Every structure is written in structure tokens, then in C-alpha cells.
Amino acid sequence: MARGVEASCRCYLFLSLMLWHGCIFRQFVEGSFGNLVHSASSSHVTEGDVKYIYETGKSCVTFASNSAPYVDVNIGNGRQFRTALIYLPKDGTPLEDITVTASTNKNELSLTKHAEVNGQIVALWTGGPFTTTWIRIESTNSFSLCLIKVYDVTLREYCECDDACHRNADVICHDPHQSPELQTCSDPQNCRQVNVALNKTAKMSSSYRKSEASYAVNGITGTTFSAPDYTNDSTQWNCIHTGDTDWSPYWQVDLGKEYTVDSVIIYRRGGGPGKARMVGVTVTVDDNLCKTISYADATDEKMSVICSNPTPRGRFLNITRRGNLYDPYINLCEVQVWVCKPGYYGFGCTSKCSEGCSGEMTDCDIDNGFCTNGCDDGWYTATCSQECGGGCTGGRCNQTDGQCSPCLPNWTGDKCDQCDAQHYGDDCSKACGHCRDQNRCDRRDGSCPNDNPRCQPGYTGLHCNESCSPGRYGPDCRQSCSEGCRSAACDGTTGHCKCRHGWQESDPFCTKKCDSETYGTNCSRECGVGCQNTNSCDRTTGQCSCDVGYQPPLCDKGVYLSILDKRTSFFCCFL
């Protein structure tokens, strides 16, 4: 019974260890930035160590045989891959003599020259994805191979070409000495952030073999960890590793000055151990907590660590870990601290420093946009984002509240930023029209309020600056001039006019016609005595239909000797 309990305990302990180290999980996460090659074998090595082609790349390995020499590299059982990079000596075997095959399905990988790095030719295959365990490199003659890197992401994804800020600094991604057609990534555009940890001074509590703290701030985001040999060839390995007896490990980078840190990018080591070794890692800025990382946080090799509640500020970024019984290390590959580039500020660096900042536009605080050197003339507020009123004398105002005095002509308000009641426009130089309400008009476009009526008497139109047309008068020119007005025209404001013949001038609107017995200017003439219908005549001309014995057209003269005078009731004689 005791032996059974002991065996069960040993089994439990074994399973716990395997779980902790990621042994029964997949060895690499999807989208790995690390080299999938972890072993190689060949019976044709004549110079060098076969592990150099995947561990350190510190020297090239020569393969020779009486028959076709080859080397097989292992990327894991049934792994998918999308990219293969083969490094060959520049003066070695021609690229066209090299054959690369995915051994499981015998897919031959067609290589093309991609770049020249440190005197080596880099041949590239990208495509698939193919699934295999072994990749074979062979030639018809002896050949030398310096390095092979295989990724389950595309080269553009490995290099992070589509991210203007977070580019991989691996020389294979963007070598300024390469011709444009051989460069993986073009020059970054529209990045508003800068990694303030890049190439800054770093230190760590201990080192496993030759690991150096600076490796985590060299800009290379590959996640390949290559033990046991560390050399100065950063094209292959890139990760830091604290000592195996350091139970309180730490890593620190000096950012050079204080920053508010809201986001840290950590590229952890690829594979299962890399994920396990991020559990319990705590990120602080000076003594201010950013975050403690859980197992779930470490799923992706590229980890975005958000600092909040509150957002810490400081100069030194610290990564610590209180190691567990089995795995106390800090083992990561790159740490990036992203802040806004000069000229931008705010969360995500989406806001641009105001052009009103004194000095350069870049002189503003990256956290809140406050202008470091105050405002140029013509601007106010802490961010110098508000322009002084257009009516401020000399264009200057109080840089805190924007007030100024006295205002230029046509301007009003504490900030001289409003047109007075009679003016409108960007510079208040345009006079308002004849709006109904004391010339009040819109200060932007000069339109009068639609008060029904909109305009003062004599004017019409949106801006009330159009005089009434002939024959119209009053507010909005809604009223028609009297038919008694001479030429049908009247004063556009009052409606007064000069009367036509046949209308009484005692009425300024000329709405009263002459009575039935008068006509002419101001009704000053009497109709002829011979007019029919009780001496009624035309109000304008005086013409009428004559009684018998009177001469037309005015019927005011007789045409025979005797006629009864209707007015005097006696006979007259006409010669």
C-alpha cells in the first residue's frame, strides 16, 4: 500500500512538472516569432558542428560526401511552416545547386535570393503552409550552410511590416543597404510612437551563461532562445535568461527620464517554457505597479501589457518575478515601452500638439498636450489650442482665459470674439442688412432671423439687403403700391407716392379717386356741364358722354343758339 501511495505521488509530481514546463502542451504557439528548428542531423559533416546551423550561427558548417550530401533539420512533429530562410556563404555553393525539401510530403521548396547579410547570401522560401517534421537541405556536391530559420508565420508577419511602429529590427527585415526590391519592409510611415526603451541601459540580477540584459532592448523581436551557446550573432538568438539559482530575479531598463507608461510590449521566449516563465512576472515603473502577468496573459508570444488604475509614471521599468520551486527564471526576448513621438500626445498618440505652442509644434507634454513653453501670440489655454478673438488688438490675449481689451472696431465681448450687432463675417467687416430686429443678423453668414416678417420695411431677401422692386413696399416688400400711384411706383418703406391724374393727393397712398364731378391733377378740375349722368366724367381725362347741344370730348361748350342751362335754369343764347 505504501509503495502504491509513493508511486502515485511520484506520478503526480511528474505530471505537475510536465504541466508547469509546458511539456504536454504544444511546444510552440501559433504565430511564433521563434525559429522552429530545434535539432539537426547529418552523416556528411566535414567541418563545424551541425548544431551551429540552428543554435547560434557562429560559423558555417560544411557537408561533403562521395554521393549527394545533405542535412535534415527537425521543426517538430507535424508542424506547419510558412517561411524558410537559408544562409549560405557568399563565395560558397551556388544557390541553384541547393535543393530544399519538406520531407514528409516531398514538397520541394523553390528558393530565391532575398538579401545579403554579413557576407552571406540569404535565400528565401515563403508559401504553404506545409506540414512536416523534417526539412532536408542537399546538393549534388559538397556545400556549406551557415544558418537555417523556419517560421510558421510569413516573413512579413515575422518582421511586422504592416505595423509602422513595432517593426522587428532583425537585419533581414529592413537593411538600408539593400536595394528596395530585396527589402522585406518598406520605410515605416505614419508611426506616431517611439520605443523609449530601445538601446537604453539595462541590467539584470543574474545571467544564465552569457545572456546580457541589453539583448531585451536591441529592437530584435525574434523569440528564438538558443542554449547553451551565446555568441554575438544576433540574427539567430535574442533572449535574456536569469540564473538558475536566482530566486528573486529582476531585469531593469533606464528610460533616461520620466515617462507616463500606459503600454508595454513584451516578446516572451517562444515555446512552452516561454509561456510558463512569464507566470508571476510583475511589471513596475519605478515603484508603481503596472501589472502582474497570469498564465492566460502569456498566450501570445507578443504580449501587450496595459498599465492602468492608475497609469504609472517613472524612469525605470522593472520586471521582477518571485520564482516558483521548479522554474524561477525571467526568460524573455524583447521589451518595448511605447510613448508618443514629439508632436503627438494622449492615449494612442492620436492627438497632435497645437500649432499655437511657442517654439516648435513638438514642444508639448506627451501625456496631456500642455505646451512646454507657453503659447505664441494669438493663442490661449494650456494646450494653446484656442485662438484669441479676431478683434483683440495686436492679436494678443490673456493666455489663460483669452480675454482682451479694447476690441477693434466692429467687435465686442470679453474676448473680442464676436461681431457687434451691425456686422458679421470672419473679420466682422460686413454690415448686416436691414433685419427687422435692430439689424440683428447671423454673425457667420449675415442672414436675418426668419421672424415673419424678416426684414424692415423697404427690404427683402435672406440678408434683407435687397430694396423693394417698383410697385412693392413694406416689411419683406409684401405690399403692393396703390393703383393711384404715378407709374405704379411708391416709396418702398412707407408706400407713399405721387398721385396720378384722377386721384386725391390728400391721401399720401393715393388710394382715393376723384369724386364723380372732378378730374385731373389732385381732382382740381370740374367735369363739363354737358356731361351725362349728373356731370360724371373720366377721373383722369375729364372726358364724358355729352348731352344734346354740347361739344365733346369734355362737354363743356354748346353747339346751338339756345339751350337750357341745367345749373341756372334759364335760356342762353350762343352766337
mmCIF file of N, CA and C in Angstrom, residues 355-363 373-376:
data_model
loop_
_atom_site.group_PDB
_atom_site.id
_atom_site.type_symbol
_atom_site.label_atom_id
_atom_site.label_comp_id
_atom_site.label_asym_id
_atom_site.label_seq_id
_atom_site.Cartn_x
_atom_site.Cartn_y
_atom_site.Cartn_z
ATOM 1 N N GLU A 355 -0.540 73.907 -33.055
ATOM 2 C CA GLU A 355 0.358 74.817 -33.762
ATOM 3 C C GLU A 355 0.564 76.111 -32.979
ATOM 4 N N GLY A 356 -0.244 76.313 -31.934
ATOM 5 C CA GLY A 356 -0.102 77.514 -31.125
ATOM 6 C C GLY A 356 0.968 77.424 -30.053
ATOM 7 N N CYS A 357 1.588 76.247 -29.887
ATOM 8 C CA CYS A 357 2.652 76.119 -28.888
ATOM 9 C C CYS A 357 3.837 76.999 -29.270
ATOM 10 N N SER A 358 4.393 77.690 -28.285
ATOM 11 C CA SER A 358 5.554 78.533 -28.542
ATOM 12 C C SER A 358 6.763 77.666 -28.869
ATOM 13 N N GLY A 359 7.522 78.084 -29.838
ATOM 14 C CA GLY A 359 8.670 77.299 -30.289
ATOM 15 C C GLY A 359 8.235 76.347 -31.374
ATOM 16 N N GLU A 360 8.681 75.081 -31.263
ATOM 17 C CA GLU A 360 8.286 74.073 -32.238
ATOM 18 C C GLU A 360 6.928 73.486 -31.853
ATOM 19 N N MET A 361 6.219 72.983 -32.856
ATOM 20 C CA MET A 361 4.949 72.309 -32.591
ATOM 21 C C MET A 361 5.136 71.084 -31.712
ATOM 22 N N THR A 362 6.352 70.553 -31.690
ATOM 23 C CA THR A 362 6.629 69.341 -30.920
ATOM 24 C C THR A 362 6.790 69.617 -29.433
ATOM 25 N N ASP A 363 6.784 70.891 -29.043
ATOM 26 C CA ASP A 363 7.051 71.229 -27.652
ATOM 27 C C ASP A 363 5.771 71.165 -26.814
ATOM 28 N N ASN A 373 6.441 75.573 -23.518
ATOM 29 C CA ASN A 373 6.955 76.949 -23.463
ATOM 30 C C ASN A 373 5.866 77.996 -23.581
ATOM 31 N N GLY A 374 4.627 77.632 -23.248
ATOM 32 C CA GLY A 374 3.538 78.590 -23.376
ATOM 33 C C GLY A 374 3.077 78.722 -24.815
ATOM 34 N N CYS A 375 2.286 79.777 -25.049
ATOM 35 C CA CYS A 375 1.651 79.947 -26.362
ATOM 36 C C CYS A 375 2.320 81.052 -27.170
ATOM 37 N N ASP A 376 2.267 80.917 -28.471
ATOM 38 C CA ASP A 376 2.592 82.021 -29.357
ATOM 39 C C ASP A 376 1.504 83.074 -29.238
#
